[in-house]
Amino acid sequence: MGVIKKLPVYLEHLPGGGLVTTVMDEVLNYSRACSLWYMLFGLACCAVEMMCTGASRYDFDRFGMIFRASPRQSDLMFVAGTVTHKMAPRVKRLYEQMAEPRYVIAMGGCAVIGGPFYYDSYSVLKGVDLIIPVDVYIPGCPPRPESLMEGCIKLQEKIKKEKIADWS
């Protein structure tokens, strides 16, 4: 019995004599990856594709992803569309209001690198990653709903590999 207490796994006896072993990181990461609550932050035309992905045809709900209107209840932010310098402080503030651990998906060419406004516009930010950290980039103008779903699957894979000690 003394050896079992020193192992970094949790043991649970099941009816019938079965035994379950697991690591706490795996349980928490699986739970967080399969229940992402996202905040819509549509700034331009990519927001239409993002809303389409959440509707009945593509159905984000099957991934355990539920729309939340408040940043304090969200752990994922979709930034979809053109981020202007005037809007950048508000994006950053909403990001800071989200609880840890928090994730960001930059959707569309404008959110990723400024899109067609990269060279000829003084008012467009050259990528949202200049103000907040981005976990997954989804290029396209606008990207298809299938691309957004693939980006969410990539984020779920990333979350499942995290360690609890890395949350700080």
CSV table of N, CA and C in Angstrom, one decimal:
chain,number,residue,atom,x,y,z
A,1,MET,N,0.8,-1.2,0.0
A,1,MET,CA,0.0,0.0,0.0
A,1,MET,C,0.8,1.3,0.0
A,2,GLY,N,2.0,1.3,0.7
A,2,GLY,CA,2.8,2.4,0.7
A,2,GLY,C,3.4,2.8,-0.6
A,3,VAL,N,3.6,1.8,-1.5
A,3,VAL,CA,4.1,2.1,-2.9
A,3,VAL,C,3.0,2.8,-3.7
A,4,ILE,N,1.8,2.4,-3.6
A,4,ILE,CA,0.7,3.0,-4.3
A,4,ILE,C,0.5,4.5,-4.0
A,5,LYS,N,0.6,4.9,-2.8
A,5,LYS,CA,0.5,6.3,-2.4
A,5,LYS,C,1.5,7.2,-3.0
A,6,LYS,N,2.7,6.6,-3.3
A,6,LYS,CA,3.8,7.5,-3.8
A,6,LYS,C,3.6,7.7,-5.4
A,7,LEU,N,2.8,6.9,-6.0
A,7,LEU,CA,2.7,7.0,-7.5
A,7,LEU,C,1.9,8.3,-7.8
A,8,PRO,N,2.2,8.9,-8.9
A,8,PRO,CA,1.4,10.2,-9.3
A,8,PRO,C,0.1,9.9,-10.0
A,9,VAL,N,-0.5,8.8,-9.7
A,9,VAL,CA,-1.8,8.5,-10.3
A,9,VAL,C,-2.9,8.3,-9.3
A,10,TYR,N,-4.1,8.4,-9.7
A,10,TYR,CA,-5.2,8.3,-8.8
A,10,TYR,C,-5.9,6.9,-9.0
A,11,LEU,N,-6.2,6.2,-8.0
A,11,LEU,CA,-6.8,4.9,-8.1
A,11,LEU,C,-8.2,4.9,-7.6
A,12,GLU,N,-9.1,4.2,-8.2
A,12,GLU,CA,-10.5,4.2,-7.8
A,12,GLU,C,-11.0,2.7,-8.0
A,13,HIS,N,-11.5,2.2,-7.0
A,13,HIS,CA,-12.1,0.8,-7.1
A,13,HIS,C,-13.5,0.9,-7.6
A,14,LEU,N,-13.7,0.0,-8.6
A,14,LEU,CA,-15.1,0.0,-9.2
A,14,LEU,C,-15.8,-1.3,-8.7
A,15,PRO,N,-17.1,-1.3,-8.8
A,15,PRO,CA,-17.9,-2.5,-8.4
A,15,PRO,C,-17.4,-3.7,-9.2
A,16,GLY,N,-17.3,-4.8,-8.6
A,16,GLY,CA,-16.8,-6.0,-9.4
A,16,GLY,C,-15.3,-6.2,-9.3
A,17,GLY,N,-14.6,-5.3,-8.6
A,17,GLY,CA,-13.2,-5.5,-8.4
A,17,GLY,C,-12.3,-4.8,-9.5
A,18,GLY,N,-12.9,-4.0,-10.3
A,18,GLY,CA,-12.1,-3.3,-11.3
A,18,GLY,C,-11.4,-2.1,-10.7
A,19,LEU,N,-10.4,-1.6,-11.4
A,19,LEU,CA,-9.5,-0.5,-10.9
A,19,LEU,C,-9.3,0.5,-12.0
A,20,VAL,N,-9.5,1.8,-11.8
A,20,VAL,CA,-9.2,2.8,-12.8
A,20,VAL,C,-8.0,3.6,-12.3
A,21,THR,N,-7.1,3.8,-13.3
A,21,THR,CA,-6.0,4.7,-13.0
A,21,THR,C,-5.9,5.8,-14.0
A,22,THR,N,-5.5,7.0,-13.6
A,22,THR,CA,-5.5,8.1,-14.5
A,22,THR,C,-4.6,9.2,-13.9
A,23,VAL,N,-4.2,10.1,-14.7
A,23,VAL,CA,-3.4,11.3,-14.3
A,23,VAL,C,-4.4,12.5,-14.3
A,24,MET,N,-4.3,13.3,-13.3
A,24,MET,CA,-5.2,14.4,-13.2
A,24,MET,C,-5.1,15.4,-14.3
A,25,ASP,N,-4.0,15.6,-14.9
A,25,ASP,CA,-3.8,16.5,-16.1
A,25,ASP,C,-4.7,16.0,-17.2
A,26,GLU,N,-4.7,14.7,-17.5
A,26,GLU,CA,-5.5,14.2,-18.6
A,26,GLU,C,-7.0,14.4,-18.4
A,27,VAL,N,-7.5,14.2,-17.2
A,27,VAL,CA,-8.9,14.3,-16.9
A,27,VAL,C,-9.3,15.8,-17.1
A,28,LEU,N,-8.5,16.7,-16.5
A,28,LEU,CA,-8.9,18.1,-16.6
A,28,LEU,C,-8.8,18.7,-18.0
A,29,ASN,N,-7.7,18.3,-18.7
A,29,ASN,CA,-7.5,18.7,-20.1
A,29,ASN,C,-8.6,18.2,-21.0
A,30,TYR,N,-9.0,17.0,-20.8
A,30,TYR,CA,-10.1,16.4,-21.6
A,30,TYR,C,-11.4,17.1,-21.4
A,31,SER,N,-11.6,17.4,-20.1
A,31,SER,CA,-12.8,18.2,-19.8
A,31,SER,C,-12.9,19.6,-20.3
A,32,ARG,N,-11.7,20.3,-20.2
A,32,ARG,CA,-11.7,21.6,-20.8
A,32,ARG,C,-11.7,21.6,-22.3
A,33,ALA,N,-11.1,20.7,-22.9
A,33,ALA,CA,-11.1,20.7,-24.4
A,33,ALA,C,-12.5,20.3,-25.0
A,34,CYS,N,-13.2,19.6,-24.3
A,34,CYS,CA,-14.5,19.1,-24.8
A,34,CYS,C,-15.7,20.0,-24.3
A,35,SER,N,-15.4,21.1,-23.6
A,35,SER,CA,-16.4,22.0,-23.2
A,35,SER,C,-15.9,23.5,-23.3
A,36,LEU,N,-15.5,23.8,-24.5
A,36,LEU,CA,-15.0,25.2,-24.7
A,36,LEU,C,-16.2,26.1,-24.8
A,37,TRP,N,-16.3,27.2,-24.0
A,37,TRP,CA,-17.3,28.2,-24.2
A,37,TRP,C,-16.7,29.4,-24.9
A,38,TYR,N,-17.2,29.8,-26.0
A,38,TYR,CA,-16.6,30.8,-26.9
A,38,TYR,C,-17.4,32.1,-26.9
A,39,MET,N,-16.6,33.1,-27.1
A,39,MET,CA,-17.2,34.5,-27.2
A,39,MET,C,-17.0,34.9,-28.6
A,40,LEU,N,-18.1,35.3,-29.2
A,40,LEU,CA,-18.0,35.8,-30.6
A,40,LEU,C,-17.5,37.2,-30.6
A,41,PHE,N,-16.6,37.5,-31.4
A,41,PHE,CA,-16.1,38.8,-31.5
A,41,PHE,C,-15.9,39.1,-33.0
A,42,GLY,N,-17.0,39.2,-33.7
A,42,GLY,CA,-17.0,39.4,-35.2
A,42,GLY,C,-16.9,40.9,-35.5
A,43,LEU,N,-15.9,41.2,-36.2
A,43,LEU,CA,-15.6,42.6,-36.6
A,43,LEU,C,-15.9,42.9,-38.0
A,44,ALA,N,-16.0,41.9,-38.9
A,44,ALA,CA,-16.3,42.2,-40.3
A,44,ALA,C,-16.9,41.0,-40.9
A,45,CYS,N,-16.6,40.8,-42.2
A,45,CYS,CA,-17.3,39.7,-43.0
A,45,CYS,C,-17.0,38.3,-42.5
A,46,CYS,N,-15.9,38.1,-41.9
A,46,CYS,CA,-15.6,36.7,-41.3
A,46,CYS,C,-16.6,36.3,-40.3
A,47,ALA,N,-17.2,37.3,-39.6
A,47,ALA,CA,-18.2,37.0,-38.6
A,47,ALA,C,-19.4,36.2,-39.1
A,48,VAL,N,-19.8,36.4,-40.4
A,48,VAL,CA,-20.9,35.7,-41.0
A,48,VAL,C,-20.6,34.2,-41.1
A,49,GLU,N,-19.4,33.9,-41.5
A,49,GLU,CA,-19.0,32.5,-41.6
A,49,GLU,C,-18.9,31.9,-40.2
A,50,MET,N,-18.4,32.6,-39.2
A,50,MET,CA,-18.3,32.2,-37.9
A,50,MET,C,-19.7,31.8,-37.3
A,51,MET,N,-20.7,32.7,-37.6
A,51,MET,CA,-22.0,32.5,-37.1
A,51,MET,C,-22.7,31.3,-37.8
A,52,CYS,N,-22.3,31.1,-39.1
A,52,CYS,CA,-22.8,30.0,-39.9
A,52,CYS,C,-22.3,28.7,-39.3
A,53,THR,N,-21.0,28.7,-38.8
A,53,THR,CA,-20.5,27.5,-38.2
A,53,THR,C,-21.2,27.1,-36.9
A,54,GLY,N,-21.6,28.1,-36.2
A,54,GLY,CA,-22.4,27.8,-34.9
A,54,GLY,C,-23.8,27.5,-35.1
A,55,ALA,N,-24.3,27.6,-36.4
A,55,ALA,CA,-25.7,27.3,-36.7
A,55,ALA,C,-25.9,25.8,-36.9
A,56,SER,N,-27.1,25.4,-37.2
A,56,SER,CA,-27.5,24.0,-37.2
A,56,SER,C,-26.8,23.2,-38.3
A,57,ARG,N,-26.4,23.7,-39.4
A,57,ARG,CA,-25.8,22.9,-40.4
A,57,ARG,C,-24.4,22.4,-40.0
A,58,TYR,N,-23.6,23.2,-39.4
A,58,TYR,CA,-22.2,22.7,-39.0
A,58,TYR,C,-22.2,22.4,-37.5
A,59,ASP,N,-23.0,23.1,-36.7
A,59,ASP,CA,-23.3,22.7,-35.3
A,59,ASP,C,-22.0,22.6,-34.4
A,60,PHE,N,-21.6,23.7,-33.8
A,60,PHE,CA,-20.5,23.7,-32.9
A,60,PHE,C,-20.8,22.9,-31.6
A,61,ASP,N,-22.1,22.8,-31.3
A,61,ASP,CA,-22.6,22.1,-30.1
A,61,ASP,C,-22.1,20.7,-30.0
A,62,ARG,N,-21.9,20.1,-31.1
A,62,ARG,CA,-21.4,18.7,-31.1
A,62,ARG,C,-20.0,18.5,-30.6
A,63,PHE,N,-19.2,19.6,-30.6
A,63,PHE,CA,-17.9,19.6,-30.0
A,63,PHE,C,-17.9,20.1,-28.6
A,64,GLY,N,-19.1,20.3,-28.0
A,64,GLY,CA,-19.2,20.8,-26.7
A,64,GLY,C,-18.9,22.3,-26.6
A,65,MET,N,-19.0,23.0,-27.7
A,65,MET,CA,-18.7,24.5,-27.7
A,65,MET,C,-20.0,25.2,-27.7
A,66,ILE,N,-20.1,26.1,-26.7
A,66,ILE,CA,-21.4,26.8,-26.4
A,66,ILE,C,-21.0,28.3,-26.5
A,67,PHE,N,-21.9,29.1,-27.1
A,67,PHE,CA,-21.7,30.5,-27.2
A,67,PHE,C,-22.0,31.2,-25.9
A,68,ARG,N,-21.2,32.1,-25.4
A,68,ARG,CA,-21.4,32.9,-24.2
A,68,ARG,C,-21.2,34.4,-24.6
A,69,ALA,N,-22.1,35.2,-24.1
A,69,ALA,CA,-22.1,36.6,-24.4
A,69,ALA,C,-21.1,37.4,-23.5
A,70,SER,N,-20.7,36.8,-22.4
A,70,SER,CA,-19.8,37.5,-21.4
A,70,SER,C,-18.4,37.0,-21.5
A,71,PRO,N,-17.4,37.9,-21.5
A,71,PRO,CA,-16.0,37.4,-21.5
A,71,PRO,C,-15.7,36.7,-20.2
A,72,ARG,N,-16.4,37.0,-19.1
A,72,ARG,CA,-16.1,36.3,-17.8
A,72,ARG,C,-16.5,34.9,-17.8
A,73,GLN,N,-17.4,34.5,-18.7
A,73,GLN,CA,-17.9,33.1,-18.8
A,73,GLN,C,-17.2,32.3,-20.0
A,74,SER,N,-16.3,33.0,-20.7
A,74,SER,CA,-15.7,32.4,-21.9
A,74,SER,C,-14.3,32.0,-21.7
A,75,ASP,N,-13.9,30.9,-22.3
A,75,ASP,CA,-12.5,30.6,-22.3
A,75,ASP,C,-11.9,30.6,-23.7
A,76,LEU,N,-12.7,30.9,-24.7
A,76,LEU,CA,-12.2,31.0,-26.1
A,76,LEU,C,-12.7,32.2,-26.7
A,77,MET,N,-11.9,33.0,-27.4
A,77,MET,CA,-12.3,34.1,-28.2
A,77,MET,C,-12.0,33.9,-29.6
A,78,PHE,N,-13.0,34.1,-30.5
A,78,PHE,CA,-12.8,34.1,-31.9
A,78,PHE,C,-12.7,35.6,-32.3
A,79,VAL,N,-11.5,35.9,-32.9
A,79,VAL,CA,-11.4,37.3,-33.5
A,79,VAL,C,-11.6,37.1,-35.0
A,80,ALA,N,-12.7,37.6,-35.5
A,80,ALA,CA,-13.0,37.3,-36.9
A,80,ALA,C,-13.2,38.7,-37.6
A,81,GLY,N,-12.2,39.0,-38.5
A,81,GLY,CA,-12.4,40.2,-39.3
A,81,GLY,C,-11.3,41.2,-39.0
A,82,THR,N,-11.5,42.4,-39.6
A,82,THR,CA,-10.5,43.5,-39.6
A,82,THR,C,-10.4,44.1,-38.2
A,83,VAL,N,-9.2,44.1,-37.6
A,83,VAL,CA,-9.1,44.8,-36.3
A,83,VAL,C,-8.4,46.2,-36.6
A,84,THR,N,-9.2,47.2,-36.3
A,84,THR,CA,-8.6,48.6,-36.5
A,84,THR,C,-7.9,49.0,-35.2
A,85,HIS,N,-7.1,50.0,-35.3
A,85,HIS,CA,-6.4,50.6,-34.2
A,85,HIS,C,-7.3,51.1,-33.1
A,86,LYS,N,-8.5,51.6,-33.6
A,86,LYS,CA,-9.5,52.1,-32.6
A,86,LYS,C,-10.1,51.0,-31.8
A,87,MET,N,-10.3,49.8,-32.5
A,87,MET,CA,-10.9,48.7,-31.8
A,87,MET,C,-9.9,47.8,-31.0
A,88,ALA,N,-8.7,47.9,-31.2
A,88,ALA,CA,-7.6,47.1,-30.6
A,88,ALA,C,-7.7,47.2,-29.1
A,89,PRO,N,-7.8,48.3,-28.4
A,89,PRO,CA,-7.8,48.4,-27.0
A,89,PRO,C,-9.0,47.6,-26.4
A,90,ARG,N,-10.1,47.6,-27.1
A,90,ARG,CA,-11.3,46.9,-26.7
A,90,ARG,C,-11.2,45.4,-26.8
A,91,VAL,N,-10.5,45.0,-27.8
A,91,VAL,CA,-10.2,43.5,-28.0
A,91,VAL,C,-9.3,43.1,-26.8
A,92,LYS,N,-8.3,43.9,-26.6
A,92,LYS,CA,-7.4,43.5,-25.5
A,92,LYS,C,-8.1,43.5,-24.1
A,93,ARG,N,-9.0,44.5,-23.9
A,93,ARG,CA,-9.7,44.5,-22.6
A,93,ARG,C,-10.6,43.3,-22.4
A,94,LEU,N,-11.3,42.9,-23.5
A,94,LEU,CA,-12.1,41.8,-23.4
A,94,LEU,C,-11.3,40.5,-23.1
A,95,TYR,N,-10.1,40.4,-23.8
A,95,TYR,CA,-9.3,39.3,-23.5
A,95,TYR,C,-8.8,39.2,-22.1
A,96,GLU,N,-8.5,40.4,-21.5
A,96,GLU,CA,-8.0,40.4,-20.1
A,96,GLU,C,-9.1,40.1,-19.1
A,97,GLN,N,-10.4,40.3,-19.5
A,97,GLN,CA,-11.5,40.0,-18.7
A,97,GLN,C,-11.8,38.5,-18.6
A,98,MET,N,-11.3,37.7,-19.6
A,98,MET,CA,-11.5,36.3,-19.6
A,98,MET,C,-10.7,35.6,-18.5
A,99,ALA,N,-11.3,34.5,-18.0
A,99,ALA,CA,-10.6,33.8,-16.9
A,99,ALA,C,-9.5,32.9,-17.5
A,100,GLU,N,-8.5,32.6,-16.7
A,100,GLU,CA,-7.4,31.7,-17.2
A,100,GLU,C,-7.9,30.2,-17.0
A,101,PRO,N,-7.5,29.3,-17.8
A,101,PRO,CA,-6.7,29.5,-19.1
A,101,PRO,C,-7.7,29.9,-20.2
A,102,ARG,N,-7.2,30.8,-21.0
A,102,ARG,CA,-8.0,31.4,-22.1
A,102,ARG,C,-7.2,31.2,-23.4
A,103,TYR,N,-8.0,31.1,-24.5
A,103,TYR,CA,-7.5,30.8,-25.8
A,103,TYR,C,-8.1,31.8,-26.8
A,104,VAL,N,-7.3,32.0,-27.9
A,104,VAL,CA,-7.7,32.9,-29.0
A,104,VAL,C,-7.5,32.2,-30.3
A,105,ILE,N,-8.6,32.3,-31.2
A,105,ILE,CA,-8.5,31.8,-32.6
A,105,ILE,C,-8.6,33.1,-33.4
A,106,ALA,N,-7.6,33.4,-34.3
A,106,ALA,CA,-7.7,34.5,-35.2
A,106,ALA,C,-8.2,33.9,-36.5
A,107,MET,N,-9.3,34.4,-37.0
A,107,MET,CA,-10.0,33.9,-38.1
A,107,MET,C,-10.1,34.9,-39.2
A,108,GLY,N,-9.5,34.5,-40.4
A,108,GLY,CA,-9.5,35.3,-41.6
A,108,GLY,C,-8.2,36.1,-41.8
A,109,GLY,N,-8.0,36.4,-43.0
A,109,GLY,CA,-6.7,37.1,-43.3
A,109,GLY,C,-6.5,38.4,-42.6
A,110,CYS,N,-7.6,39.2,-42.4
A,110,CYS,CA,-7.5,40.5,-41.7
A,110,CYS,C,-7.1,40.3,-40.3
A,111,ALA,N,-7.7,39.3,-39.6
A,111,ALA,CA,-7.3,39.1,-38.2
A,111,ALA,C,-5.9,38.5,-38.0
A,112,VAL,N,-5.5,37.7,-39.0
A,112,VAL,CA,-4.2,37.1,-39.0
A,112,VAL,C,-3.1,38.0,-39.3
A,113,ILE,N,-3.2,38.8,-40.4
A,113,ILE,CA,-2.1,39.7,-40.8
A,113,ILE,C,-2.5,41.0,-41.4
A,114,GLY,N,-3.7,41.3,-41.3
A,114,GLY,CA,-4.2,42.6,-41.8
A,114,GLY,C,-4.9,42.5,-43.2
A,115,GLY,N,-4.8,41.4,-43.8
A,115,GLY,CA,-5.5,41.1,-45.0
A,115,GLY,C,-5.2,42.1,-46.2
A,116,PRO,N,-6.2,42.5,-47.0
A,116,PRO,CA,-5.9,43.4,-48.1
A,116,PRO,C,-5.6,44.8,-47.6
A,117,PHE,N,-5.8,45.1,-46.4
A,117,PHE,CA,-5.5,46.4,-45.8
A,117,PHE,C,-4.1,46.5,-45.3
A,118,TYR,N,-3.2,45.5,-45.5
A,118,TYR,CA,-1.9,45.5,-44.9
A,118,TYR,C,-1.0,46.6,-45.4
A,119,TYR,N,-1.0,47.0,-46.6
A,119,TYR,CA,-0.2,48.0,-47.2
A,119,TYR,C,-0.8,49.4,-47.2
A,120,ASP,N,-2.0,49.5,-47.6
A,120,ASP,CA,-2.6,50.8,-47.9
A,120,ASP,C,-3.5,51.4,-46.9
A,121,SER,N,-3.5,50.9,-45.6
A,121,SER,CA,-4.4,51.4,-44.6
A,121,SER,C,-3.6,51.8,-43.4
A,122,TYR,N,-3.8,53.0,-42.9
A,122,TYR,CA,-3.2,53.5,-41.7
A,122,TYR,C,-3.9,53.1,-40.5
A,123,SER,N,-5.2,52.7,-40.6
A,123,SER,CA,-6.0,52.4,-39.5
A,123,SER,C,-6.2,50.9,-39.1
A,124,VAL,N,-5.6,50.0,-39.9
A,124,VAL,CA,-5.8,48.6,-39.6
A,124,VAL,C,-4.6,48.0,-38.9
A,125,LEU,N,-4.8,47.3,-37.9
A,125,LEU,CA,-3.8,46.5,-37.2
A,125,LEU,C,-3.3,45.4,-38.0
A,126,LYS,N,-2.0,45.2,-38.1
A,126,LYS,CA,-1.4,44.2,-39.0
A,126,LYS,C,-1.4,42.8,-38.3
A,127,GLY,N,-2.5,42.4,-37.7
A,127,GLY,CA,-2.6,41.1,-37.1
A,127,GLY,C,-2.9,41.3,-35.6
A,128,VAL,N,-3.9,40.5,-35.1
A,128,VAL,CA,-4.4,40.6,-33.8
A,128,VAL,C,-3.3,40.1,-32.8
A,129,ASP,N,-2.3,39.4,-33.3
A,129,ASP,CA,-1.3,38.9,-32.4
A,129,ASP,C,-0.3,39.9,-31.9
A,130,LEU,N,-0.5,41.1,-32.4
A,130,LEU,CA,0.3,42.3,-31.9
A,130,LEU,C,-0.2,42.8,-30.5
A,131,ILE,N,-1.4,42.4,-30.2
A,131,ILE,CA,-2.0,42.9,-28.9
A,131,ILE,C,-2.4,41.8,-28.0
A,132,ILE,N,-2.7,40.6,-28.5
A,132,ILE,CA,-3.1,39.5,-27.6
A,132,ILE,C,-2.4,38.2,-28.2
A,133,PRO,N,-2.1,37.2,-27.4
A,133,PRO,CA,-1.5,36.0,-27.9
A,133,PRO,C,-2.6,35.2,-28.6
A,134,VAL,N,-2.2,34.6,-29.8
A,134,VAL,CA,-3.1,33.8,-30.6
A,134,VAL,C,-2.6,32.4,-30.5
A,135,ASP,N,-3.6,31.4,-30.3
A,135,ASP,CA,-3.3,30.0,-30.3
A,135,ASP,C,-3.4,29.3,-31.6
A,136,VAL,N,-4.4,29.7,-32.4
A,136,VAL,CA,-4.6,29.1,-33.7
A,136,VAL,C,-4.9,30.2,-34.7
A,137,TYR,N,-4.3,30.1,-35.9
A,137,TYR,CA,-4.5,31.0,-37.0
A,137,TYR,C,-5.3,30.3,-38.1
A,138,ILE,N,-6.3,30.9,-38.6
A,138,ILE,CA,-7.1,30.3,-39.7
A,138,ILE,C,-7.1,31.3,-40.8
A,139,PRO,N,-6.3,31.1,-41.9
A,139,PRO,CA,-6.3,32.0,-43.0
A,139,PRO,C,-7.5,31.8,-43.9
A,140,GLY,N,-7.7,32.8,-44.8
A,140,GLY,CA,-8.7,32.8,-45.7
A,140,GLY,C,-9.5,34.1,-45.7
A,141,CYS,N,-10.2,34.3,-46.8
A,141,CYS,CA,-11.0,35.6,-46.9
A,141,CYS,C,-12.3,35.3,-47.5
A,142,PRO,N,-13.3,35.0,-46.7
A,142,PRO,CA,-13.3,34.5,-45.4
A,142,PRO,C,-13.1,33.0,-45.4
A,143,PRO,N,-12.6,32.5,-44.3
A,143,PRO,CA,-12.4,31.0,-44.3
A,143,PRO,C,-13.7,30.3,-44.2
A,144,ARG,N,-13.8,29.1,-44.8
A,144,ARG,CA,-15.0,28.3,-44.8
A,144,ARG,C,-15.3,27.8,-43.4
A,145,PRO,N,-16.5,27.5,-43.1
A,145,PRO,CA,-16.9,26.9,-41.8
A,145,PRO,C,-16.1,25.6,-41.5
A,146,GLU,N,-15.7,24.8,-42.5
A,146,GLU,CA,-15.0,23.6,-42.3
A,146,GLU,C,-13.6,24.0,-41.8
A,147,SER,N,-13.0,25.1,-42.2
A,147,SER,CA,-11.7,25.5,-41.7
A,147,SER,C,-11.8,25.9,-40.3
A,148,LEU,N,-12.8,26.6,-39.9
A,148,LEU,CA,-13.0,27.0,-38.5
A,148,LEU,C,-13.1,25.8,-37.6
A,149,MET,N,-13.9,24.8,-38.1
A,149,MET,CA,-14.1,23.6,-37.3
A,149,MET,C,-12.7,22.9,-37.1
A,150,GLU,N,-11.9,22.8,-38.2
A,150,GLU,CA,-10.6,22.2,-38.1
A,150,GLU,C,-9.7,22.9,-37.2
A,151,GLY,N,-9.8,24.3,-37.2
A,151,GLY,CA,-9.0,25.1,-36.2
A,151,GLY,C,-9.4,24.8,-34.8
A,152,CYS,N,-10.7,24.6,-34.5
A,152,CYS,CA,-11.2,24.3,-33.2
A,152,CYS,C,-10.7,22.9,-32.8
A,153,ILE,N,-10.6,21.9,-33.7
A,153,ILE,CA,-10.1,20.6,-33.4
A,153,ILE,C,-8.6,20.7,-33.1
A,154,LYS,N,-7.9,21.5,-33.8
A,154,LYS,CA,-6.5,21.7,-33.5
A,154,LYS,C,-6.3,22.3,-32.1
A,155,LEU,N,-7.1,23.3,-31.7
A,155,LEU,CA,-7.1,23.8,-30.4
A,155,LEU,C,-7.4,22.8,-29.3
A,156,GLN,N,-8.4,22.0,-29.6
A,156,GLN,CA,-8.7,20.9,-28.6
A,156,GLN,C,-7.5,20.0,-28.4
A,157,GLU,N,-6.8,19.6,-29.5
A,157,GLU,CA,-5.6,18.8,-29.4
A,157,GLU,C,-4.5,19.5,-28.6
A,158,LYS,N,-4.4,20.8,-28.8
A,158,LYS,CA,-3.4,21.5,-28.0
A,158,LYS,C,-3.7,21.5,-26.5
A,159,ILE,N,-5.0,21.7,-26.2
A,159,ILE,CA,-5.4,21.8,-24.8
A,159,ILE,C,-5.2,20.4,-24.1
A,160,LYS,N,-5.4,19.3,-24.9
A,160,LYS,CA,-5.3,18.0,-24.3
A,160,LYS,C,-3.8,17.7,-23.9
A,161,LYS,N,-2.9,18.4,-24.5
A,161,LYS,CA,-1.4,18.2,-24.3
A,161,LYS,C,-0.9,19.1,-23.2
A,162,GLU,N,-1.6,20.0,-22.6
A,162,GLU,CA,-1.1,20.9,-21.6
A,162,GLU,C,-0.9,20.3,-20.3
A,163,LYS,N,-0.1,20.9,-19.5
A,163,LYS,CA,0.1,20.5,-18.1
A,163,LYS,C,-0.5,21.6,-17.2
A,164,ILE,N,-1.1,21.1,-16.0
A,164,ILE,CA,-1.7,22.1,-15.1
A,164,ILE,C,-0.7,23.1,-14.6
A,165,ALA,N,0.6,22.7,-14.5
A,165,ALA,CA,1.6,23.7,-14.0
A,165,ALA,C,1.9,24.8,-15.0
A,166,ASP,N,1.5,24.6,-16.3
A,166,ASP,CA,1.7,25.6,-17.3
A,166,ASP,C,0.6,26.7,-17.3
A,167,TRP,N,-0.4,26.6,-16.6
A,167,TRP,CA,-1.5,27.5,-16.6
A,167,TRP,C,-1.2,28.9,-16.1
A,168,SER,N,-0.2,29.0,-15.3
A,168,SER,CA,0.1,30.3,-14.7
A,168,SER,C,0.7,31.3,-15.7
